[in-house]
Coordinates of C-alpha atoms in Angstrom, one line a residue:
Chain A
Y121 CA -23.5 44.4 -58.9
A122 CA -22.7 43.9 -62.5
A123 CA -25.1 41.7 -64.4
D124 CA -23.7 41.6 -67.9
V125 CA -20.6 39.6 -67.7
K126 CA -20.6 36.8 -70.2
V127 CA -17.0 35.5 -69.9
L128 CA -14.5 35.6 -67.1
P129 CA -11.8 38.3 -67.4
S130 CA -9.0 36.6 -69.3
H131 CA -6.5 36.8 -66.5
L132 CA -8.8 34.6 -64.4
S133 CA -9.8 32.0 -66.9
G134 CA -6.5 30.2 -66.7
F135 CA -7.0 29.4 -63.0
I136 CA -10.3 27.5 -63.7
L137 CA -8.7 24.9 -65.8
S138 CA -7.7 21.7 -64.1
V139 CA -4.1 20.6 -64.3
S140 CA -3.8 17.0 -63.5
V141 CA -5.7 14.5 -61.3
A142 CA -4.5 14.7 -57.7
S143 CA -3.6 11.2 -56.7
G144 CA -6.0 9.1 -54.6
L145 CA -9.1 11.3 -55.2
P146 CA -12.2 10.3 -57.2
E147 CA -11.8 11.0 -60.9
Y148 CA -15.4 12.2 -61.2
I149 CA -17.7 13.8 -58.7
K150 CA -21.4 14.1 -59.1
I151 CA -22.8 17.4 -58.0
V152 CA -26.4 17.4 -56.8
E153 CA -27.7 21.0 -57.2
V154 CA -30.1 21.8 -54.4
G155 CA -30.6 25.5 -55.0
P156 CA -34.1 25.4 -56.4
R157 CA -35.4 23.4 -53.4
D158 CA -33.2 23.6 -50.3
G159 CA -31.9 27.0 -51.4
L160 CA -35.1 28.8 -52.2
Q161 CA -36.9 27.1 -49.3
N162 CA -34.6 29.0 -47.0
E163 CA -34.8 32.3 -48.7
K164 CA -37.3 34.8 -47.3
V165 CA -38.6 36.2 -50.5
I166 CA -41.3 34.0 -52.2
V167 CA -40.1 33.4 -55.7
P168 CA -42.7 33.4 -58.6
T169 CA -43.2 30.1 -60.3
D170 CA -41.9 31.3 -63.6
I171 CA -38.7 32.4 -62.0
K172 CA -38.2 29.0 -60.4
I173 CA -38.8 27.3 -63.7
E174 CA -36.4 29.6 -65.5
L175 CA -33.7 29.0 -62.9
I176 CA -34.1 25.2 -63.2
N177 CA -34.0 25.5 -67.0
Q178 CA -30.8 27.5 -66.9
L179 CA -29.2 25.0 -64.5
S180 CA -30.2 22.1 -66.8
K181 CA -27.9 23.6 -69.4
T182 CA -24.8 23.7 -67.2
G183 CA -23.9 20.1 -67.2
L184 CA -25.2 19.5 -63.7
P185 CA -26.3 15.8 -63.5
A186 CA -29.0 16.3 -60.8
I187 CA -31.2 19.2 -59.8
E188 CA -33.5 19.1 -56.8
V189 CA -36.6 20.7 -58.2
T190 CA -39.2 21.2 -55.4
S191 CA -40.8 19.6 -52.4
F192 CA -44.2 17.9 -52.2
V193 CA -45.0 19.1 -48.7
S194 CA -48.1 20.9 -47.5
S195 CA -47.9 24.6 -48.6
K196 CA -49.0 25.4 -45.0
W197 CA -45.6 24.3 -43.7
V198 CA -43.5 25.5 -46.6
P199 CA -45.1 28.3 -48.5
Q200 CA -42.1 28.7 -50.9
M201 CA -42.9 25.2 -52.3
A202 CA -46.6 25.7 -52.7
D203 CA -46.3 25.7 -56.5
H204 CA -44.6 22.3 -56.6
K205 CA -47.0 20.8 -59.2
E206 CA -46.7 23.8 -61.5
V207 CA -42.9 23.8 -61.2
M208 CA -42.6 20.0 -61.8
R209 CA -44.8 20.2 -64.9
G210 CA -43.3 23.5 -66.2
I211 CA -39.6 22.6 -66.3
E212 CA -37.7 21.4 -69.3
R213 CA -36.4 17.8 -68.8
H214 CA -32.9 17.5 -70.3
P215 CA -31.6 14.0 -71.1
G216 CA -29.0 12.8 -68.7
V217 CA -30.3 15.1 -65.9
Q218 CA -32.1 13.8 -62.8
Y219 CA -34.9 15.9 -61.3
P220 CA -35.5 14.6 -57.7
V221 CA -38.2 16.1 -55.5
L222 CA -38.7 15.8 -51.8
T223 CA -41.6 13.6 -50.6
P224 CA -42.0 13.5 -46.8
N225 CA -44.7 10.8 -46.9
L226 CA -46.8 8.5 -49.1
Q227 CA -49.3 11.3 -49.9
G228 CA -46.5 13.6 -51.1
F229 CA -45.0 10.7 -53.1
H230 CA -48.2 10.0 -55.0
S231 CA -48.7 13.7 -55.6
A232 CA -45.1 13.9 -57.0
I233 CA -45.6 11.0 -59.3
A234 CA -48.9 12.4 -60.6
A235 CA -47.0 15.6 -61.4
G236 CA -44.4 13.7 -63.4
A237 CA -41.6 13.2 -60.9
T238 CA -39.1 10.4 -61.7
E239 CA -37.0 10.4 -58.6
V240 CA -37.8 11.3 -55.0
S241 CA -36.0 12.0 -51.7
V242 CA -36.8 11.4 -48.1
F243 CA -35.4 13.4 -45.1
G244 CA -34.4 11.6 -41.9
A245 CA -32.3 13.0 -39.0
A246 CA -29.7 11.7 -36.7
S247 CA -31.2 13.7 -33.8
E248 CA -34.5 12.9 -32.1
S249 CA -35.0 16.5 -31.0
F250 CA -34.5 17.7 -34.6
S251 CA -36.8 15.1 -36.0
K252 CA -39.5 16.1 -33.5
M253 CA -39.0 19.9 -34.0
N254 CA -38.7 19.7 -37.8
I255 CA -41.2 17.0 -38.9
N256 CA -43.2 16.5 -35.7
C257 CA -42.4 12.9 -35.2
S258 CA -39.6 10.6 -33.8
I259 CA -36.9 9.2 -35.9
E260 CA -38.6 5.8 -35.7
E261 CA -41.9 7.2 -36.8
S262 CA -40.3 9.0 -39.7
I263 CA -38.6 5.8 -40.8
E264 CA -42.0 4.1 -40.9
R265 CA -43.3 6.9 -43.2
F266 CA -40.3 6.6 -45.5
E267 CA -40.7 2.8 -45.7
E268 CA -44.1 3.4 -47.1
V269 CA -42.6 5.7 -49.7
T270 CA -39.7 3.4 -50.7
K271 CA -42.1 0.4 -50.9
S272 CA -44.3 2.3 -53.4
A273 CA -41.3 3.7 -55.2
R274 CA -39.8 0.2 -55.6
N275 CA -43.0 -1.0 -57.2
M276 CA -42.9 1.9 -59.7
N277 CA -39.1 1.7 -60.3
I278 CA -38.6 5.2 -58.8
P279 CA -35.2 5.8 -57.2
V280 CA -35.3 7.2 -53.7
R281 CA -32.5 9.2 -52.1
G282 CA -32.2 9.4 -48.4
Y283 CA -31.0 12.4 -46.4
V284 CA -29.6 12.3 -42.8
S285 CA -29.8 15.7 -41.2
C286 CA -27.7 16.8 -38.2
A287 CA -24.9 14.4 -39.2
L288 CA -22.2 16.6 -37.6
G289 CA -24.3 18.5 -34.9
C290 CA -27.8 19.5 -33.9
P291 CA -29.1 22.9 -33.0
Y292 CA -30.9 21.3 -30.0
E293 CA -28.8 18.4 -28.9
G294 CA -25.3 19.7 -29.7
N295 CA -22.8 16.9 -30.6
I296 CA -24.2 13.9 -32.5
V297 CA -22.6 10.5 -32.0
P298 CA -21.2 9.2 -35.3
D299 CA -22.7 5.7 -34.6
K300 CA -26.2 7.3 -34.6
V301 CA -25.6 8.8 -38.0
A302 CA -24.5 5.3 -39.2
E303 CA -27.6 3.7 -37.7
V304 CA -30.0 6.0 -39.4
S305 CA -28.1 5.9 -42.6
K306 CA -28.3 2.1 -42.5
R307 CA -32.1 2.1 -41.9
L308 CA -32.5 4.4 -45.0
Y309 CA -30.2 2.3 -47.1
S310 CA -31.7 -1.0 -46.1
M311 CA -35.2 0.2 -47.0
G312 CA -34.0 0.9 -50.5
C313 CA -32.5 4.4 -50.7
Y314 CA -29.9 4.2 -53.5
E315 CA -27.8 7.1 -52.0
I316 CA -27.5 8.6 -48.5
S317 CA -26.7 12.3 -48.3
L318 CA -25.1 13.2 -45.0
G319 CA -26.0 16.7 -44.0
D320 CA -24.1 19.1 -41.8
T321 CA -27.4 21.0 -41.2
I322 CA -26.0 23.8 -39.1
G323 CA -22.6 23.9 -40.6
V324 CA -20.8 23.2 -37.3
G325 CA -18.7 20.3 -38.6
T326 CA -15.0 20.5 -39.3
P327 CA -12.6 18.1 -41.1
G328 CA -12.1 16.4 -37.7
S329 CA -15.7 15.6 -37.1
M330 CA -16.4 14.9 -40.8
K331 CA -13.7 12.2 -40.8
K332 CA -15.0 10.5 -37.7
M333 CA -18.6 10.5 -38.9
L334 CA -17.7 9.2 -42.3
E335 CA -15.6 6.4 -40.8
A336 CA -18.6 5.3 -38.8
V337 CA -21.0 5.5 -41.7
M338 CA -18.6 3.7 -44.1
K339 CA -18.8 0.6 -41.9
E340 CA -22.5 0.3 -42.9
I341 CA -22.9 1.9 -46.3
P342 CA -20.8 1.4 -49.5
L343 CA -18.7 4.5 -50.4
S344 CA -20.4 4.7 -53.8
A345 CA -23.7 5.3 -52.1
L346 CA -22.6 8.2 -49.9
A347 CA -23.0 11.9 -50.5
V348 CA -22.1 15.0 -48.3
H349 CA -24.4 18.0 -47.9
C350 CA -22.3 20.6 -46.2
H351 CA -23.5 24.0 -44.9
D352 CA -21.1 26.9 -44.8
T353 CA -22.5 28.6 -41.7
Y354 CA -19.1 28.5 -40.0
G355 CA -17.1 28.7 -43.2
Q356 CA -16.0 25.1 -43.0
A357 CA -17.9 23.6 -46.0
L358 CA -15.1 23.4 -48.6
A359 CA -12.6 22.1 -46.0
N360 CA -15.3 19.5 -45.0
I361 CA -16.0 18.6 -48.6
L362 CA -12.3 18.2 -49.3
T363 CA -12.0 15.8 -46.4
A364 CA -14.9 13.7 -47.6
V365 CA -13.5 13.7 -51.1
Q366 CA -10.1 12.6 -49.8
M367 CA -11.9 9.7 -48.1
G368 CA -13.4 8.7 -51.5
V369 CA -16.9 10.3 -51.3
A370 CA -17.9 11.1 -54.9
V371 CA -21.2 12.9 -54.6
V372 CA -21.5 16.5 -53.3
D373 CA -24.6 18.6 -52.7
S374 CA -24.4 22.3 -53.2
S375 CA -26.6 25.3 -54.0
V376 CA -26.1 27.8 -56.9
A377 CA -25.0 31.2 -55.5
G378 CA -25.1 29.6 -52.0
L379 CA -28.8 30.2 -51.9
G380 CA -30.5 29.4 -48.7
G381 CA -29.6 30.9 -45.3
C382 CA -29.5 29.1 -42.0
P383 CA -32.8 29.1 -40.2
Y384 CA -31.0 28.5 -36.9
A385 CA -28.7 31.6 -36.9
K386 CA -30.3 34.7 -38.3
G387 CA -28.2 36.4 -41.0
A388 CA -25.8 33.5 -41.2
T389 CA -25.2 31.6 -44.4
G390 CA -26.4 28.1 -45.1
N391 CA -25.7 26.0 -48.2
V392 CA -22.3 25.9 -49.8
A393 CA -22.1 27.6 -53.2
T394 CA -22.0 25.3 -56.2
E395 CA -19.6 27.7 -57.9
D396 CA -17.1 27.6 -55.1
V397 CA -17.3 23.8 -55.0
I398 CA -16.7 23.4 -58.7
Y399 CA -13.8 25.9 -58.5
M400 CA -12.1 23.7 -55.9
L401 CA -12.8 20.4 -57.7
N402 CA -11.6 21.9 -61.0
G403 CA -8.4 22.9 -59.3
L404 CA -8.0 19.3 -58.1
G405 CA -8.3 18.0 -61.6
I406 CA -11.6 16.2 -60.7
N407 CA -14.2 16.0 -63.4
T408 CA -17.7 17.2 -62.6
G409 CA -19.1 17.7 -66.2
V410 CA -20.3 21.1 -65.0
N411 CA -19.6 24.4 -66.8
L412 CA -18.6 26.9 -64.0
C413 CA -19.4 30.0 -66.1
A414 CA -22.9 28.7 -66.9
V415 CA -23.6 28.1 -63.2
M416 CA -22.4 31.6 -62.4
E417 CA -24.8 33.0 -65.0
A418 CA -27.7 31.0 -63.5
G419 CA -26.6 32.3 -60.1
N420 CA -26.5 35.8 -61.4
F421 CA -30.0 35.4 -62.8
I422 CA -31.6 34.2 -59.5
C423 CA -29.7 36.7 -57.3
T424 CA -31.0 39.5 -59.6
A425 CA -34.5 38.1 -59.3
L426 CA -34.2 37.9 -55.5
N427 CA -32.5 41.3 -55.4
K428 CA -29.7 39.9 -53.2
K429 CA -25.9 39.5 -53.4
T430 CA -24.5 36.1 -54.2
N431 CA -23.1 34.0 -51.4
S432 CA -20.5 32.5 -53.8
K433 CA -17.1 34.0 -53.5
V434 CA -16.1 32.8 -56.9
A435 CA -19.0 34.6 -58.4
Q436 CA -18.3 37.7 -56.3
A437 CA -14.7 37.8 -57.4
S438 CA -15.5 37.1 -61.0
F439 CA -18.3 39.5 -61.5
S440 CA -16.5 42.4 -59.7
T441 CA -15.2 45.3 -61.7
A442 CA -11.6 43.9 -61.8
T443 CA -9.5 46.9 -60.9
I444 CA -5.9 46.2 -61.3
N445 CA -3.9 49.2 -60.1
Chain B
E184 CA -26.5 41.9 -26.7
Y185 CA -25.2 38.9 -28.4
S186 CA -25.2 35.2 -27.6
F187 CA -23.3 32.4 -28.9
T188 CA -24.9 29.4 -30.4
G189 CA -23.8 26.0 -29.2
Q190 CA -20.7 26.1 -31.3
V191 CA -18.4 25.8 -28.4
R192 CA -19.9 22.4 -27.7
F193 CA -18.6 21.1 -31.0
Q194 CA -15.0 21.7 -30.4
G195 CA -12.3 19.7 -28.7
E196 CA -12.0 16.7 -31.0
P197 CA -9.0 14.5 -30.1
Q198 CA -5.8 14.9 -32.2
A199 CA -6.2 13.8 -35.8
S200 CA -3.3 11.6 -36.9
G201 CA -0.5 13.0 -39.0
L202 CA -1.2 16.6 -38.5
P203 CA 0.9 19.1 -36.5
E204 CA 0.1 19.2 -32.8
Y205 CA 0.5 22.9 -32.6
I206 CA 0.0 25.6 -35.2
K207 CA 1.3 29.1 -34.8
I208 CA -1.2 31.7 -36.0
V209 CA 0.3 34.9 -37.3
E210 CA -2.4 37.7 -37.0
V211 CA -2.0 40.1 -39.9
G212 CA -5.3 42.1 -39.3
P213 CA -3.8 45.3 -38.0
R214 CA -1.4 45.6 -40.9
D215 CA -2.4 43.5 -44.0
G216 CA -6.1 43.8 -43.0
L217 CA -6.3 47.5 -42.2
Q218 CA -4.0 48.4 -45.1
N219 CA -6.7 47.0 -47.5
E220 CA -9.6 48.6 -45.8
K221 CA -10.8 51.9 -47.4
V222 CA -11.6 53.7 -44.1
I223 CA -8.6 55.3 -42.5
V224 CA -8.5 54.1 -38.9
P225 CA -7.5 56.5 -36.1
T226 CA -4.3 55.6 -34.3
D227 CA -6.0 55.0 -31.0
I228 CA -8.3 52.5 -32.6
K229 CA -5.4 50.6 -34.1
I230 CA -3.6 50.5 -30.8
E231 CA -6.8 49.3 -29.0
L232 CA -7.3 46.5 -31.6
I233 CA -3.7 45.3 -31.2
N234 CA -4.0 45.5 -27.4
Q235 CA -7.1 43.4 -27.5
L236 CA -5.5 40.9 -29.8
S237 CA -2.5 40.7 -27.4
K238 CA -4.8 39.2 -24.8
T239 CA -6.2 36.4 -27.0
G240 CA -3.2 34.1 -26.9
L241 CA -2.1 34.9 -30.5
P242 CA 1.7 34.4 -30.6
A243 CA 2.4 36.9 -33.3
I244 CA 0.6 40.1 -34.4
E245 CA 1.7 42.1 -37.4
V246 CA 1.6 45.7 -36.1
T247 CA 2.2 48.1 -38.9
S248 CA 4.3 48.9 -42.0
F249 CA 7.3 51.3 -42.1
V250 CA 6.6 52.4 -45.6
S251 CA 6.2 56.0 -46.9
S252 CA 2.8 57.4 -46.0
K253 CA 2.6 58.6 -49.6
W254 CA 2.3 55.0 -50.8
V255 CA 0.2 53.6 -47.9
P256 CA -1.7 56.4 -46.0
Q257 CA -3.3 53.8 -43.7
M258 CA 0.1 53.1 -42.2
A259 CA 1.2 56.7 -41.9
D260 CA 1.0 56.5 -38.1
H261 CA 3.5 53.6 -37.9
K262 CA 5.7 55.2 -35.3
E263 CA 2.9 56.2 -33.0
V264 CA 1.3 52.7 -33.2
M265 CA 4.6 51.0 -32.6
R266 CA 5.3 53.1 -29.6
G267 CA 1.7 53.1 -28.3
I268 CA 0.9 49.4 -28.1
E269 CA 1.3 47.2 -25.0
R270 CA 4.0 44.6 -25.4
H271 CA 2.8 41.3 -23.9
P272 CA 5.4 38.7 -23.0
G273 CA 5.5 35.8 -25.4
V274 CA 3.9 37.7 -28.2
Q275 CA 5.9 38.8 -31.3
Y276 CA 5.1 42.2 -32.9
P277 CA 6.6 42.1 -36.4
V278 CA 6.5 45.1 -38.7
L279 CA 7.0 45.5 -42.5
T280 CA 10.2 47.1 -43.7
P281 CA 10.5 47.4 -47.4
N282 CA 14.1 48.6 -47.3
L283 CA 17.0 49.7 -45.1
Q284 CA 15.5 53.1 -44.4
G285 CA 12.2 51.6 -43.2
F286 CA 14.2 49.1 -41.1
H287 CA 16.1 51.8 -39.3
S288 CA 12.9 53.7 -38.7
A289 CA 11.3 50.6 -37.3
I290 CA 14.1 49.9 -34.9
A291 CA 14.1 53.5 -33.7
A292 CA 10.5 53.1 -32.9
G293 CA 11.1 50.0 -30.9
A294 CA 10.4 47.1 -33.3
T295 CA 12.0 43.8 -32.4
E296 CA 11.1 41.8 -35.5
V297 CA 10.6 42.8 -39.2
S298 CA 9.3 41.4 -42.4
V299 CA 10.3 41.8 -46.0
F300 CA 7.9 41.2 -49.0
G301 CA 9.1 39.5 -52.1
A302 CA 7.1 38.2 -55.0
A303 CA 7.2 35.2 -57.3
S304 CA 6.1 37.3 -60.3
E305 CA 8.2 39.9 -62.0
S306 CA 5.1 41.9 -63.1
F307 CA 3.7 42.0 -59.6
S308 CA 7.0 43.0 -58.2
K309 CA 7.3 45.9 -60.7
M310 CA 3.7 47.0 -60.3
N311 CA 3.6 46.6 -56.5
I312 CA 7.0 47.9 -55.4
N313 CA 8.4 49.4 -58.6
C314 CA 11.4 47.2 -59.0
S315 CA 12.3 43.7 -60.3
I316 CA 12.5 40.7 -58.1
E317 CA 16.3 40.8 -58.3
E318 CA 16.4 44.5 -57.2
S319 CA 14.0 43.8 -54.4
I320 CA 16.2 40.9 -53.2
E321 CA 19.2 43.3 -53.1
R322 CA 17.2 45.7 -50.9
F323 CA 16.1 42.9 -48.6
E324 CA 19.7 41.7 -48.3
E325 CA 20.6 45.1 -46.9
V326 CA 17.8 44.7 -44.3
T327 CA 18.8 41.2 -43.3
K328 CA 22.4 42.2 -43.0
S329 CA 21.6 45.0 -40.6
A330 CA 19.1 42.9 -38.8
R331 CA 21.6 40.1 -38.3
N332 CA 24.0 42.5 -36.7
M333 CA 21.3 43.6 -34.3
N334 CA 19.9 40.2 -33.6
I335 CA 16.5 41.1 -35.1
P336 CA 14.6 38.2 -36.7
V337 CA 13.4 38.8 -40.3
R338 CA 10.4 37.0 -41.8
G339 CA 10.2 36.7 -45.6
Y340 CA 6.9 36.8 -47.6
V341 CA 6.5 35.5 -51.2
S342 CA 3.5 37.0 -52.9
C343 CA 1.7 35.5 -55.9
A344 CA 2.7 32.0 -54.8
L345 CA -0.4 30.4 -56.4
G346 CA -1.2 33.0 -59.1
C347 CA -0.6 36.6 -60.2
P348 CA -3.2 39.2 -61.2
Y349 CA -1.0 40.1 -64.2
E350 CA 0.8 36.9 -65.2
G351 CA -1.8 34.3 -64.4
N352 CA -0.3 31.0 -63.4
I353 CA 2.9 31.0 -61.5
V354 CA 5.4 28.1 -61.8
P355 CA 6.0 26.4 -58.5
D356 CA 9.8 26.3 -59.1
K357 CA 9.8 30.1 -59.3
V358 CA 8.1 30.3 -55.9
A359 CA 10.8 27.8 -54.6
E360 CA 13.6 29.9 -56.1
V361 CA 12.4 33.2 -54.5
S362 CA 11.8 31.4 -51.2
K363 CA 15.3 30.0 -51.3
R364 CA 16.8 33.5 -51.9
L365 CA 14.9 34.9 -48.9
Y366 CA 15.8 31.9 -46.7
S367 CA 19.4 32.0 -47.7
M368 CA 19.8 35.7 -46.8
G369 CA 18.6 35.0 -43.3
C370 CA 14.8 35.0 -43.1
Y371 CA 13.8 32.6 -40.4
E372 CA 10.4 31.9 -41.9
I373 CA 8.9 32.2 -45.4
S374 CA 5.2 33.0 -45.7
L375 CA 3.8 31.8 -49.0
G376 CA 1.0 34.1 -50.1
D377 CA -1.9 33.3 -52.3
T378 CA -2.2 37.0 -53.0
I379 CA -5.4 36.9 -55.1
G380 CA -6.9 33.8 -53.6
V381 CA -7.0 31.8 -56.8
G382 CA -5.2 28.8 -55.4
T383 CA -6.9 25.4 -54.7
P384 CA -5.8 22.3 -52.8
G385 CA -4.4 21.1 -56.1
S386 CA -2.1 24.0 -56.8
M387 CA -1.3 24.5 -53.1
K388 CA 0.0 20.9 -52.9
K389 CA 2.2 21.3 -56.1
M390 CA 3.6 24.6 -54.9
L391 CA 4.5 23.3 -51.4
E392 CA 6.1 20.2 -52.9
A393 CA 8.4 22.4 -54.9
V394 CA 9.2 24.8 -52.0
M395 CA 9.7 21.9 -49.6
K396 CA 12.7 20.8 -51.7
E397 CA 14.5 24.0 -50.8
I398 CA 13.1 25.1 -47.4
P399 CA 12.7 23.1 -44.2
L400 CA 9.0 22.5 -43.3
S401 CA 9.5 24.2 -40.0
A402 CA 10.4 27.4 -41.7
L403 CA 7.2 27.5 -43.9
A404 CA 4.0 29.4 -43.4
V405 CA 0.9 29.9 -45.6
H406 CA -0.9 33.2 -46.2
C407 CA -4.1 32.3 -47.9
H408 CA -6.7 34.8 -49.3
D409 CA -10.3 33.8 -49.4
T410 CA -11.2 35.7 -52.5
Y411 CA -12.5 32.5 -54.2
G412 CA -13.6 30.8 -51.0
Q413 CA -10.7 28.4 -51.1
A414 CA -8.7 29.6 -48.1
L415 CA -9.7 27.0 -45.5
A416 CA -9.4 24.1 -48.0
N417 CA -6.0 25.4 -49.0
I418 CA -4.9 25.8 -45.4
L419 CA -6.1 22.3 -44.6
T420 CA -4.0 21.0 -47.5
A421 CA -0.9 22.8 -46.2
V422 CA -1.5 21.5 -42.7
Q423 CA -1.9 18.0 -44.0
M424 CA 1.5 18.4 -45.6
G425 CA 3.0 19.4 -42.2
V426 CA 3.0 23.2 -42.5
A427 CA 2.6 24.5 -38.9
V428 CA 2.3 28.3 -39.4
V429 CA -0.8 30.0 -40.7
D430 CA -1.4 33.7 -41.4
S431 CA -4.9 35.1 -40.9
S432 CA -6.7 38.3 -40.2
V433 CA -9.2 39.0 -37.5
A434 CA -12.8 39.3 -38.9
G435 CA -11.3 38.7 -42.3
L436 CA -10.2 42.3 -42.5
G437 CA -8.7 43.5 -45.8
G438 CA -10.4 43.2 -49.1
C439 CA -8.8 42.3 -52.4
P440 CA -7.4 45.3 -54.3
Y441 CA -7.6 43.3 -57.5
A442 CA -11.3 42.5 -57.5
K443 CA -13.5 45.3 -56.3
G444 CA -15.9 44.1 -53.6
A445 CA -14.3 40.8 -53.2
T446 CA -12.9 39.5 -50.0
G447 CA -9.2 39.1 -49.2
N448 CA -7.6 37.7 -46.1
V449 CA -9.0 34.6 -44.4
A450 CA -10.7 35.2 -41.1
T451 CA -8.7 34.2 -38.0
E452 CA -11.9 33.1 -36.3
D453 CA -12.7 30.6 -39.1
V454 CA -9.2 29.2 -39.2
I455 CA -9.2 28.7 -35.4
Y456 CA -12.6 27.0 -35.5
M457 CA -11.3 24.5 -38.1
L458 CA -8.0 23.9 -36.2
N459 CA -9.9 23.4 -32.9
G460 CA -12.1 20.9 -34.7
L461 CA -9.0 19.0 -35.8
G462 CA -7.7 18.9 -32.3
I463 CA -4.8 21.1 -33.2
N464 CA -3.5 23.4 -30.4
T465 CA -3.1 27.1 -31.3
G466 CA -3.1 28.6 -27.8
V467 CA -5.7 31.1 -29.1
N468 CA -9.0 31.9 -27.4
L469 CA -11.6 32.0 -30.1
C470 CA -14.1 34.0 -28.2
A471 CA -11.6 36.6 -27.4
V472 CA -10.6 36.9 -31.1
M473 CA -14.3 37.3 -31.9
E474 CA -14.6 40.1 -29.4
A475 CA -11.6 41.9 -30.9
G476 CA -13.2 41.4 -34.4
N477 CA -16.4 42.8 -33.1
F478 CA -14.6 45.8 -31.8
I479 CA -12.8 46.6 -35.0
C480 CA -15.9 46.0 -37.2
T481 CA -17.9 48.3 -35.0
A482 CA -15.2 50.9 -35.3
L483 CA -15.1 50.5 -39.1
N484 CA -18.9 50.3 -39.3
K485 CA -18.7 47.2 -41.4
K486 CA -19.9 43.6 -41.2
T487 CA -17.4 40.9 -40.2
N488 CA -16.1 38.6 -43.0
S489 CA -15.8 35.8 -40.5
K490 CA -18.5 33.2 -40.9
V491 CA -17.9 31.9 -37.4
A492 CA -18.4 35.4 -35.9
Q493 CA -21.4 36.0 -38.1
A494 CA -23.0 32.7 -37.0
S495 CA -22.1 33.2 -33.4
F496 CA -23.2 36.8 -33.0
S497 CA -26.5 36.3 -34.7
T498 CA -29.7 36.3 -32.8
A499 CA -30.0 32.5 -32.6
T500 CA -33.6 31.8 -33.6
I501 CA -34.4 28.2 -33.1
N502 CA -38.0 27.6 -34.4

C-alpha cells in the first residue's frame, strides 16, 4: 500500500476535471464529512487523540465545508469518543468550515458548548425498535430530549442539525414506511433543526426506495433543508446519492476513505467514501469546493494510522502502482 | 454456515416510471472475470461455475475466449470448457473470437454465439490486440461474414468508451463511429465498455447521447467497471436513458490490469440488487448468483468483490 503519492498519475488527472454542468442538477453540493465521528466511531481500533486532531486538521485544508468532529456521549457507551473535549479544544478552526458535534441530550449539549462547539447534531430514528435498541428510549422520548437541546441552542444561537436513522430500512423492523420518515423529519425540523440528514443506516436502500422516501419527506421539509447520509453496505450508495441529487438534494454526507464499518453486518462496509462521492460529482460538473487529492491524502494518513486498507475505490485505484502493460 | 440479513425483505418495489421493465444481464464472470484473475482456474471448476450460473436465470453467460493460449493462458482450455458445460434452454453462451481462426475453432467446439472486441482508442487497440482500429474492423468483418452465413449471432464490444489508460479522455463521437462500424457489419448488440472504470454519470450520458444517434437503443449494452466505484451510478444513468442490457461479473470477478490491486468488473449481485429495488425484472435469482459467487471465491481462495454478497454472508451481529 503505497504511501508517498503526492499527485495523481498524469493519465488519470484528466478524468477528475469536470466538463460542464449536467442539466437539472444542483450547481453546488455541500459535503458533510463524517469520518472523524461516524467513521471512527465504527472502527474497532481506538484512535489516539492526536491522530484524530491531525486527521481533522488535514480535512480542514481540503475545502470541505463541514467536518463532524466528535460526539459528546458518555465514554461508557462510545469509548472511541471519550476524548471529545480534548479533540474539540485541540483542533484548528478554519474560517468557513463548520465543526458540528453530536449531542444526544442537554447534558451533552452543555458539555459541547463548554468545550467550544459552535454547532451540534441530534440523532433521531424512523424506527421504534432501532430507537430503543440504539439510544434506549422511544422515538417520542428522544424527540423530547432533542427539544431540550434545540431550545437551549436557540437561546445561544447555535445551529442544530437533525439526523433520521433507518430512513430506508431497519435492521430490526425491515422496511420503513416513507411517511414515518417524513413524520420524524418534520418533528425535528419544527423544533428548529436547520437541516435534516436522512440516513440509510444499514445501506439497504436503492434508487427506487430513495426516490419514494424523498418524495414523502419533501412534502414536509423544504428541499434546501435536506441531506442524504448513505451507507455503502450493499454497494448502492453512489446510485442512491445520484438519485437524491437528481431530485435536487444538495447536501451529502460521506466519510473519508469510507471509514466506519457496519455494526449490523460483520465485515461489511458502512459509510460511503468521500473520495468516491467527489469523483462522481466532479464528473457531473457539480461544484463541491473540495480538493479530491487533498482528501485522498487525509484518507491515506488515517488508513496508515489505523493500519487498514482504504474503502475508497478512487483512492485504491489512484494509489496503486499503475502498471500499464 | 451463513445466514442472510433481512435484505430480501427490502426488494420488490413497484415499477419506477420511465425505466425499462426488463433488463437483460450478460454474465461475463467466467470469461472477462476469470481472464483478469491471477490464479489459473482448473477446467472442471470453470465448468462447474458456468453450470451453477446456468441455473440462476441469467439469460446470457460468456463462456470463454478462443484466443491463443500464449496470449491468455487462463483461456487455454477453451475447447474443453465449451464442450464440457451443460447447455440450458433459453440461455445464450457467447464466446470471444478475435479473428476468423478463433471463430472457426469456436464453431467446431460447439459455440452458437460469438463476440468481437473493438476499441474507441487507437493506442488501446495497438497495445491490446496489436493492430489499429481499422485493421481490427477488417478482421471482425471476416468473422461477421462467416457468422452470417452460418446464422451465428455476433455481439460487438467497444472498449475505452469512457476513457483510455493511454490516451485519457475519449471523444464520444469516436465511440459512436466505432459502434456504428460494428453494428453495420452485422453485430446485433454493441456493448459499450468503461474499460478502466473512470466514467461518471456525466460522461456516460454524453457518450450514450452520441452513440444513440447511430445505434438503436435496443441494440445497446453497457459494460461498466467499478475501479473508481462509479459502476452502479453509471449503470443507473444508462438505464434511465433506456439502455436495457447490462454486463456484470459474478462476485465482481476480474481486477483491473491497469491499476494493480484495484477492482474491475461490477458485481452481478450488486447490479441485481439495485435493479430489484427499482422494480425492474431481470429473471435472475439473486440468492442463486450469490451461491455461485461463493463457490468461485472459495475455489479462488479470495474474498468476494460484491458488497451485497459481503453483507449477506456476514455473521449478522445485531447488538
